[in-house]
Amino acid sequence: MSAAKVPGDLLGDAGQGVVALYREPYGPVHLCSAAELRGVALEEFGPVSEPVPYRGRKGIITYWPVATREQTVVCGSLRQWRLAVELDFEPGWAAFSAGPVELRWRAGGRLRRWRPDFLARTAGGVREVLVLKPPGQESLPSVRLQVIDEVARAAGWRVRQVREPAGVRGRNLGWLAGYRFPEGDEDGQGRALLEAFREPMGLRAGVAASGLDELTGLDLAYRMLWQRRLLFDIARPLLPDAVAWTA
């Protein structure tokens, strides 16, 4: 069944009769009840359809190649992209996808549609729906919160309201994201850096102690920071003299 053809009698009043649409990779759009979402690996699927910028606002569609698996996450806004970077960086998340399910319900005689921002699976196998809090507000609108809570109970998900990384943390993640893919044979050079950073020290000092030239060594150090082989204080600016240490 296509995304445009949803039988009206499946849609009840607000908070009742919510239906969901999702698309398996290279497959048709499926329509189901909230309970039928239980066990569906939405975190590995793409969006129901290509996202569009918010009506009346400028938007950027971003295609984010995930560092740890063959998946590209399609983000419909810069806020989603920033959160995708954080989910890719944090090892507690095994898989995630932006907007892989669309929820539909009726309220006030009108059809409502909403795609929660992310579906994700933790390393422990728990599925969570992650929704970005509206700017300047502490919670979703009550109607959406009611709908997502109902769907999550039926589907076996947890609900988490989050904000995208901002400030120093956001800038650090954005910088490291450019180094998330390995380049060439780094094993030998990586061992030299791990040895140099056994005691906390600035990045340039550690690279010098490893015997690597500065440009090659700093590039590799940033990759190892993304990989968590080297650690640092993410709340401090990630300058060339930022302190790092072996994990």
PDB file of C-alpha atoms in Angstrom:
ATOM      1  CA  MET A   1       0.000   0.000   0.000  1.00  0.00           C
ATOM      2  CA  SER A   2       1.423   3.412  -0.908  1.00  0.00           C
ATOM      3  CA  ALA A   3       2.038   6.134   1.644  1.00  0.00           C
ATOM      4  CA  ALA A   4      -0.729   8.235   0.106  1.00  0.00           C
ATOM      5  CA  LYS A   5      -3.514   5.691   0.548  1.00  0.00           C
ATOM      6  CA  VAL A   6      -4.407   5.181   4.197  1.00  0.00           C
ATOM      7  CA  PRO A   7      -7.901   3.851   4.830  1.00  0.00           C
ATOM      8  CA  GLY A   8      -9.791   6.471   6.806  1.00  0.00           C
ATOM      9  CA  ASP A   9     -11.476   3.940   9.083  1.00  0.00           C
ATOM     10  CA  LEU A  10      -8.074   2.965  10.492  1.00  0.00           C
ATOM     11  CA  LEU A  11      -7.687   6.441  11.945  1.00  0.00           C
ATOM     12  CA  GLY A  12      -9.567   7.278  15.123  1.00  0.00           C
ATOM     13  CA  ASP A  13      -9.600  10.378  17.284  1.00  0.00           C
ATOM     14  CA  ALA A  14      -6.476  11.938  18.788  1.00  0.00           C
ATOM     15  CA  GLY A  15      -4.428   9.436  20.732  1.00  0.00           C
ATOM     16  CA  GLN A  16      -6.413   6.504  19.333  1.00  0.00           C
ATOM     17  CA  GLY A  17      -6.096   4.421  16.199  1.00  0.00           C
ATOM     18  CA  VAL A  18      -2.606   5.639  15.356  1.00  0.00           C
ATOM     19  CA  VAL A  19      -1.213   3.931  12.259  1.00  0.00           C
ATOM     20  CA  ALA A  20       2.391   3.759  11.133  1.00  0.00           C
ATOM     21  CA  LEU A  21       4.046   3.739   7.726  1.00  0.00           C
ATOM     22  CA  TYR A  22       7.583   2.540   7.021  1.00  0.00           C
ATOM     23  CA  ARG A  23       9.593   1.319   4.062  1.00  0.00           C
ATOM     24  CA  GLU A  24      11.957  -1.640   4.085  1.00  0.00           C
ATOM     25  CA  PRO A  25      15.156  -1.131   2.061  1.00  0.00           C
ATOM     26  CA  TYR A  26      14.291  -1.347  -1.659  1.00  0.00           C
ATOM     27  CA  GLY A  27      10.761  -2.457  -0.739  1.00  0.00           C
ATOM     28  CA  PRO A  28       7.230  -1.073  -0.678  1.00  0.00           C
ATOM     29  CA  VAL A  29       5.710   1.127   2.006  1.00  0.00           C
ATOM     30  CA  HIS A  30       4.062  -0.884   4.793  1.00  0.00           C
ATOM     31  CA  LEU A  31       1.091   0.323   6.828  1.00  0.00           C
ATOM     32  CA  CYS A  32       0.484  -1.207  10.252  1.00  0.00           C
ATOM     33  CA  SER A  33      -0.736  -0.639  13.769  1.00  0.00           C
ATOM     34  CA  ALA A  34       1.610   0.475  16.535  1.00  0.00           C
ATOM     35  CA  ALA A  35       1.719  -3.049  17.994  1.00  0.00           C
ATOM     36  CA  GLU A  36       2.913  -4.429  14.660  1.00  0.00           C
ATOM     37  CA  LEU A  37       6.041  -2.269  14.915  1.00  0.00           C
ATOM     38  CA  ARG A  38       7.333  -4.460  17.748  1.00  0.00           C
ATOM     39  CA  GLY A  39      10.552  -6.134  16.639  1.00  0.00           C
ATOM     40  CA  VAL A  40      10.791  -4.247  13.313  1.00  0.00           C
ATOM     41  CA  ALA A  41      14.363  -3.034  12.739  1.00  0.00           C
ATOM     42  CA  LEU A  42      13.396   0.505  11.789  1.00  0.00           C
ATOM     43  CA  GLU A  43      16.826   1.731  12.894  1.00  0.00           C
ATOM     44  CA  GLU A  44      18.251  -0.028   9.814  1.00  0.00           C
ATOM     45  CA  PHE A  45      15.701   1.380   7.337  1.00  0.00           C
ATOM     46  CA  GLY A  46      15.670   4.636   5.428  1.00  0.00           C
ATOM     47  CA  PRO A  47      12.928   7.287   5.549  1.00  0.00           C
ATOM     48  CA  VAL A  48       9.432   6.526   4.280  1.00  0.00           C
ATOM     49  CA  SER A  49      10.093   9.126   1.569  1.00  0.00           C
ATOM     50  CA  GLU A  50      12.693  11.791   0.937  1.00  0.00           C
ATOM     51  CA  PRO A  51      12.448  14.449   3.664  1.00  0.00           C
ATOM     52  CA  VAL A  52      11.691  18.051   2.744  1.00  0.00           C
ATOM     53  CA  PRO A  53      12.668  21.250   4.567  1.00  0.00           C
ATOM     54  CA  TYR A  54      10.224  22.565   7.136  1.00  0.00           C
ATOM     55  CA  ARG A  55       7.456  24.577   5.523  1.00  0.00           C
ATOM     56  CA  GLY A  56       8.300  28.263   5.572  1.00  0.00           C
ATOM     57  CA  ARG A  57      11.860  27.650   6.770  1.00  0.00           C
ATOM     58  CA  LYS A  58      15.162  27.092   5.067  1.00  0.00           C
ATOM     59  CA  GLY A  59      16.391  23.519   5.379  1.00  0.00           C
ATOM     60  CA  ILE A  60      19.262  21.326   4.254  1.00  0.00           C
ATOM     61  CA  ILE A  61      18.943  17.656   3.367  1.00  0.00           C
ATOM     62  CA  THR A  62      22.095  15.846   4.534  1.00  0.00           C
ATOM     63  CA  TYR A  63      23.219  12.330   3.636  1.00  0.00           C
ATOM     64  CA  TRP A  64      25.320  10.992   6.499  1.00  0.00           C
ATOM     65  CA  PRO A  65      27.464   7.880   5.804  1.00  0.00           C
ATOM     66  CA  VAL A  66      27.689   6.037   9.117  1.00  0.00           C
ATOM     67  CA  ALA A  67      31.242   5.277  10.222  1.00  0.00           C
ATOM     68  CA  THR A  68      30.738   1.747  11.565  1.00  0.00           C
ATOM     69  CA  ARG A  69      28.448   0.102   8.987  1.00  0.00           C
ATOM     70  CA  GLU A  70      27.204   0.372   5.430  1.00  0.00           C
ATOM     71  CA  GLN A  71      24.316   2.753   5.972  1.00  0.00           C
ATOM     72  CA  THR A  72      23.558   6.318   4.932  1.00  0.00           C
ATOM     73  CA  VAL A  73      21.243   8.257   7.239  1.00  0.00           C
ATOM     74  CA  VAL A  74      19.123  10.920   5.514  1.00  0.00           C
ATOM     75  CA  CYS A  75      18.662  13.981   7.757  1.00  0.00           C
ATOM     76  CA  GLY A  76      15.981  16.529   6.986  1.00  0.00           C
ATOM     77  CA  SER A  77      17.457  19.384   9.038  1.00  0.00           C
ATOM     78  CA  LEU A  78      20.723  20.583  10.509  1.00  0.00           C
ATOM     79  CA  ARG A  79      19.377  19.724  13.974  1.00  0.00           C
ATOM     80  CA  GLN A  80      18.932  16.104  12.880  1.00  0.00           C
ATOM     81  CA  TRP A  81      22.398  16.103  11.317  1.00  0.00           C
ATOM     82  CA  ARG A  82      24.016  17.298  14.547  1.00  0.00           C
ATOM     83  CA  LEU A  83      22.291  14.559  16.500  1.00  0.00           C
ATOM     84  CA  ALA A  84      23.298  11.972  13.873  1.00  0.00           C
ATOM     85  CA  VAL A  85      26.943  12.966  14.383  1.00  0.00           C
ATOM     86  CA  GLU A  86      26.615  12.411  18.131  1.00  0.00           C
ATOM     87  CA  LEU A  87      24.852   9.041  17.709  1.00  0.00           C
ATOM     88  CA  ASP A  88      27.611   7.932  15.324  1.00  0.00           C
ATOM     89  CA  PHE A  89      30.301   8.978  17.806  1.00  0.00           C
ATOM     90  CA  GLU A  90      28.817   7.387  20.917  1.00  0.00           C
ATOM     91  CA  PRO A  91      29.578   3.633  21.139  1.00  0.00           C
ATOM     92  CA  GLY A  92      26.404   3.014  23.151  1.00  0.00           C
ATOM     93  CA  TRP A  93      24.369   3.189  19.934  1.00  0.00           C
ATOM     94  CA  ALA A  94      24.533   0.155  17.641  1.00  0.00           C
ATOM     95  CA  ALA A  95      22.307   1.515  14.844  1.00  0.00           C
ATOM     96  CA  PHE A  96      20.091   4.521  14.113  1.00  0.00           C
ATOM     97  CA  SER A  97      18.015   6.033  11.350  1.00  0.00           C
ATOM     98  CA  ALA A  98      16.367   9.426  10.891  1.00  0.00           C
ATOM     99  CA  GLY A  99      12.614   9.507  10.329  1.00  0.00           C
ATOM    100  CA  PRO A 100      12.125   5.852   9.313  1.00  0.00           C
ATOM    101  CA  VAL A 101       8.482   5.798  10.447  1.00  0.00           C
ATOM    102  CA  GLU A 102       5.575   8.145   9.867  1.00  0.00           C
ATOM    103  CA  LEU A 103       2.721   8.216  12.391  1.00  0.00           C
ATOM    104  CA  ARG A 104      -0.794   9.221  11.339  1.00  0.00           C
ATOM    105  CA  TRP A 105      -3.888   9.895  13.424  1.00  0.00           C
ATOM    106  CA  ARG A 106      -6.978  12.089  13.362  1.00  0.00           C
ATOM    107  CA  ALA A 107      -7.521  15.076  15.634  1.00  0.00           C
ATOM    108  CA  GLY A 108     -10.249  17.659  15.323  1.00  0.00           C
ATOM    109  CA  GLY A 109     -11.478  16.000  12.158  1.00  0.00           C
ATOM    110  CA  ARG A 110      -8.113  16.427  10.447  1.00  0.00           C
ATOM    111  CA  LEU A 111      -5.427  13.938   9.486  1.00  0.00           C
ATOM    112  CA  ARG A 112      -2.190  14.526  11.415  1.00  0.00           C
ATOM    113  CA  ARG A 113       1.198  13.255  10.299  1.00  0.00           C
ATOM    114  CA  TRP A 114       4.501  13.171  12.181  1.00  0.00           C
ATOM    115  CA  ARG A 115       7.871  11.510  11.747  1.00  0.00           C
ATOM    116  CA  PRO A 116       9.791  11.230  15.050  1.00  0.00           C
ATOM    117  CA  ASP A 117      13.386  12.308  14.526  1.00  0.00           C
ATOM    118  CA  PHE A 118      15.275   9.035  15.114  1.00  0.00           C
ATOM    119  CA  LEU A 119      14.764   5.372  15.822  1.00  0.00           C
ATOM    120  CA  ALA A 120      17.861   3.865  17.423  1.00  0.00           C
ATOM    121  CA  ARG A 121      19.026   0.586  18.949  1.00  0.00           C
ATOM    122  CA  THR A 122      21.387   0.549  21.887  1.00  0.00           C
ATOM    123  CA  ALA A 123      24.370  -1.783  22.100  1.00  0.00           C
ATOM    124  CA  GLY A 124      22.256  -3.768  24.564  1.00  0.00           C
ATOM    125  CA  GLY A 125      19.501  -4.295  21.999  1.00  0.00           C
ATOM    126  CA  VAL A 126      16.946  -1.791  23.350  1.00  0.00           C
ATOM    127  CA  ARG A 127      15.059   0.264  20.777  1.00  0.00           C
ATOM    128  CA  GLU A 128      14.514   3.939  21.526  1.00  0.00           C
ATOM    129  CA  VAL A 129      12.662   6.680  19.707  1.00  0.00           C
ATOM    130  CA  LEU A 130      14.583   9.941  20.000  1.00  0.00           C
ATOM    131  CA  VAL A 131      12.739  13.209  19.476  1.00  0.00           C
ATOM    132  CA  LEU A 132      14.339  16.623  19.444  1.00  0.00           C
ATOM    133  CA  LYS A 133      12.874  19.114  21.874  1.00  0.00           C
ATOM    134  CA  PRO A 134      11.519  22.261  20.192  1.00  0.00           C
ATOM    135  CA  PRO A 135      13.994  25.166  20.447  1.00  0.00           C
ATOM    136  CA  GLY A 136      13.530  27.044  23.702  1.00  0.00           C
ATOM    137  CA  GLN A 137      11.056  24.505  25.099  1.00  0.00           C
ATOM    138  CA  GLU A 138      11.437  21.663  27.562  1.00  0.00           C
ATOM    139  CA  SER A 139       9.034  19.179  25.999  1.00  0.00           C
ATOM    140  CA  LEU A 140       7.150  18.185  22.897  1.00  0.00           C
ATOM    141  CA  PRO A 141       3.590  19.468  22.449  1.00  0.00           C
ATOM    142  CA  SER A 142       1.256  17.401  24.611  1.00  0.00           C
ATOM    143  CA  VAL A 143      -0.607  15.849  21.664  1.00  0.00           C
ATOM    144  CA  ARG A 144       2.573  14.524  20.077  1.00  0.00           C
ATOM    145  CA  LEU A 145       3.840  13.329  23.431  1.00  0.00           C
ATOM    146  CA  GLN A 146       0.592  11.440  23.994  1.00  0.00           C
ATOM    147  CA  VAL A 147       0.819   9.822  20.551  1.00  0.00           C
ATOM    148  CA  ILE A 148       4.465   8.776  20.796  1.00  0.00           C
ATOM    149  CA  ASP A 149       3.994   7.409  24.319  1.00  0.00           C
ATOM    150  CA  GLU A 150       1.068   5.302  23.115  1.00  0.00           C
ATOM    151  CA  VAL A 151       3.002   3.991  20.101  1.00  0.00           C
ATOM    152  CA  ALA A 152       6.111   3.286  22.173  1.00  0.00           C
ATOM    153  CA  ARG A 153       4.169   1.230  24.710  1.00  0.00           C
ATOM    154  CA  ALA A 154       2.653  -0.875  21.944  1.00  0.00           C
ATOM    155  CA  ALA A 155       5.912  -1.254  20.004  1.00  0.00           C
ATOM    156  CA  GLY A 156       8.163  -1.945  23.007  1.00  0.00           C
ATOM    157  CA  TRP A 157      10.244   1.201  22.586  1.00  0.00           C
ATOM    158  CA  ARG A 158      11.613   3.700  25.058  1.00  0.00           C
ATOM    159  CA  VAL A 159      11.028   7.410  24.433  1.00  0.00           C
ATOM    160  CA  ARG A 160      13.736   9.977  24.959  1.00  0.00           C
ATOM    161  CA  GLN A 161      13.450  13.713  24.375  1.00  0.00           C
ATOM    162  CA  VAL A 162      16.863  15.154  23.537  1.00  0.00           C
ATOM    163  CA  ARG A 163      18.639  18.221  22.246  1.00  0.00           C
ATOM    164  CA  GLU A 164      21.233  18.241  19.512  1.00  0.00           C
ATOM    165  CA  PRO A 165      24.854  18.809  20.651  1.00  0.00           C
ATOM    166  CA  ALA A 166      25.718  22.493  20.718  1.00  0.00           C
ATOM    167  CA  GLY A 167      28.468  24.808  21.885  1.00  0.00           C
ATOM    168  CA  VAL A 168      31.950  23.385  22.389  1.00  0.00           C
ATOM    169  CA  ARG A 169      30.700  19.782  22.320  1.00  0.00           C
ATOM    170  CA  GLY A 170      28.928  20.311  19.011  1.00  0.00           C
ATOM    171  CA  ARG A 171      31.966  21.994  17.432  1.00  0.00           C
ATOM    172  CA  ASN A 172      34.274  19.214  18.656  1.00  0.00           C
ATOM    173  CA  LEU A 173      32.042  16.500  17.227  1.00  0.00           C
ATOM    174  CA  GLY A 174      31.696  18.350  13.933  1.00  0.00           C
ATOM    175  CA  TRP A 175      35.473  18.600  13.664  1.00  0.00           C
ATOM    176  CA  LEU A 176      36.150  14.972  14.552  1.00  0.00           C
ATOM    177  CA  ALA A 177      33.452  13.755  12.153  1.00  0.00           C
ATOM    178  CA  GLY A 178      35.758  14.682   9.284  1.00  0.00           C
ATOM    179  CA  TYR A 179      38.201  12.063  10.573  1.00  0.00           C
ATOM    180  CA  ARG A 180      35.758   9.215  11.194  1.00  0.00           C
ATOM    181  CA  PHE A 181      36.968   6.974   8.344  1.00  0.00           C
ATOM    182  CA  PRO A 182      40.406   5.292   8.520  1.00  0.00           C
ATOM    183  CA  GLU A 183      43.001   5.958   5.846  1.00  0.00           C
ATOM    184  CA  GLY A 184      45.639   3.449   4.737  1.00  0.00           C
ATOM    185  CA  ASP A 185      47.707   1.268   7.054  1.00  0.00           C
ATOM    186  CA  GLU A 186      47.599   3.005  10.419  1.00  0.00           C
ATOM    187  CA  ASP A 187      48.495   0.095  12.703  1.00  0.00           C
ATOM    188  CA  GLY A 188      52.163   0.848  13.219  1.00  0.00           C
ATOM    189  CA  GLN A 189      51.712   4.591  13.514  1.00  0.00           C
ATOM    190  CA  GLY A 190      48.731   4.065  15.806  1.00  0.00           C
ATOM    191  CA  ARG A 191      50.804   1.962  18.185  1.00  0.00           C
ATOM    192  CA  ALA A 192      53.393   4.718  18.334  1.00  0.00           C
ATOM    193  CA  LEU A 193      50.723   7.276  19.265  1.00  0.00           C
ATOM    194  CA  LEU A 194      49.139   5.015  21.886  1.00  0.00           C
ATOM    195  CA  GLU A 195      52.545   4.594  23.504  1.00  0.00           C
ATOM    196  CA  ALA A 196      53.220   8.351  23.409  1.00  0.00           C
ATOM    197  CA  PHE A 197      49.895   9.193  25.069  1.00  0.00           C
ATOM    198  CA  ARG A 198      50.143   6.759  27.956  1.00  0.00           C
ATOM    199  CA  GLU A 199      50.513   9.892  30.057  1.00  0.00           C
ATOM    200  CA  PRO A 200      48.101  12.773  29.309  1.00  0.00           C
ATOM    201  CA  MET A 201      49.684  15.460  27.137  1.00  0.00           C
ATOM    202  CA  GLY A 202      48.860  17.946  24.420  1.00  0.00           C
ATOM    203  CA  LEU A 203      48.192  16.566  20.948  1.00  0.00           C
ATOM    204  CA  ARG A 204      51.204  18.229  19.296  1.00  0.00           C
ATOM    205  CA  ALA A 205      53.503  17.193  22.122  1.00  0.00           C
ATOM    206  CA  GLY A 206      52.288  13.598  21.932  1.00  0.00           C
ATOM    207  CA  VAL A 207      52.736  13.495  18.159  1.00  0.00           C
ATOM    208  CA  ALA A 208      56.288  14.825  18.540  1.00  0.00           C
ATOM    209  CA  ALA A 209      57.013  12.185  21.192  1.00  0.00           C
ATOM    210  CA  SER A 210      55.750   9.449  18.854  1.00  0.00           C
ATOM    211  CA  GLY A 211      58.289  10.317  16.186  1.00  0.00           C
ATOM    212  CA  LEU A 212      55.658  11.048  13.531  1.00  0.00           C
ATOM    213  CA  ASP A 213      55.686  14.242  11.521  1.00  0.00           C
ATOM    214  CA  GLU A 214      53.202  16.791  12.824  1.00  0.00           C
ATOM    215  CA  LEU A 215      50.630  16.764   9.990  1.00  0.00           C
ATOM    216  CA  THR A 216      50.487  12.975   9.656  1.00  0.00           C
ATOM    217  CA  GLY A 217      50.469  12.510  13.408  1.00  0.00           C
ATOM    218  CA  LEU A 218      47.714  15.051  14.097  1.00  0.00           C
ATOM    219  CA  ASP A 219      45.503  13.588  11.366  1.00  0.00           C
ATOM    220  CA  LEU A 220      45.893  10.136  12.868  1.00  0.00           C
ATOM    221  CA  ALA A 221      45.395  11.430  16.421  1.00  0.00           C
ATOM    222  CA  TYR A 222      42.045  12.975  15.434  1.00  0.00           C
ATOM    223  CA  ARG A 223      40.966   9.653  13.883  1.00  0.00           C
ATOM    224  CA  MET A 224      41.922   7.837  17.052  1.00  0.00           C
ATOM    225  CA  LEU A 225      39.955  10.357  19.117  1.00  0.00           C
ATOM    226  CA  TRP A 226      36.875   9.574  17.023  1.00  0.00           C
ATOM    227  CA  GLN A 227      37.541   5.849  17.443  1.00  0.00           C
ATOM    228  CA  ARG A 228      37.907   6.283  21.241  1.00  0.00           C
ATOM    229  CA  ARG A 229      41.402   4.799  21.114  1.00  0.00           C
ATOM    230  CA  LEU A 230      42.504   8.161  22.482  1.00  0.00           C
ATOM    231  CA  LEU A 231      40.366  10.079  24.956  1.00  0.00           C
ATOM    232  CA  PHE A 232      39.933  13.805  25.652  1.00  0.00           C
ATOM    233  CA  ASP A 233      37.672  16.219  27.527  1.00  0.00           C
ATOM    234  CA  ILE A 234      34.890  16.888  25.002  1.00  0.00           C
ATOM    235  CA  ALA A 235      33.766  19.924  27.001  1.00  0.00           C
ATOM    236  CA  ARG A 236      37.018  21.731  26.139  1.00  0.00           C
ATOM    237  CA  PRO A 237      37.914  23.089  22.687  1.00  0.00           C
ATOM    238  CA  LEU A 238      39.721  20.487  20.598  1.00  0.00           C
ATOM    239  CA  LEU A 239      42.745  22.618  19.697  1.00  0.00           C
ATOM    240  CA  PRO A 240      46.108  21.161  18.577  1.00  0.00           C
ATOM    241  CA  ASP A 241      47.318  21.483  22.176  1.00  0.00           C
ATOM    242  CA  ALA A 242      44.222  19.857  23.744  1.00  0.00           C
ATOM    243  CA  VAL A 243      45.177  17.168  26.244  1.00  0.00           C
ATOM    244  CA  ALA A 244      44.594  13.541  25.218  1.00  0.00           C
ATOM    245  CA  TRP A 245      45.462  10.158  26.681  1.00  0.00           C
ATOM    246  CA  THR A 246      45.359   6.490  25.760  1.00  0.00           C
ATOM    247  CA  ALA A 247      42.017   4.812  26.361  1.00  0.00           C
TER     248      ALA A 247
END
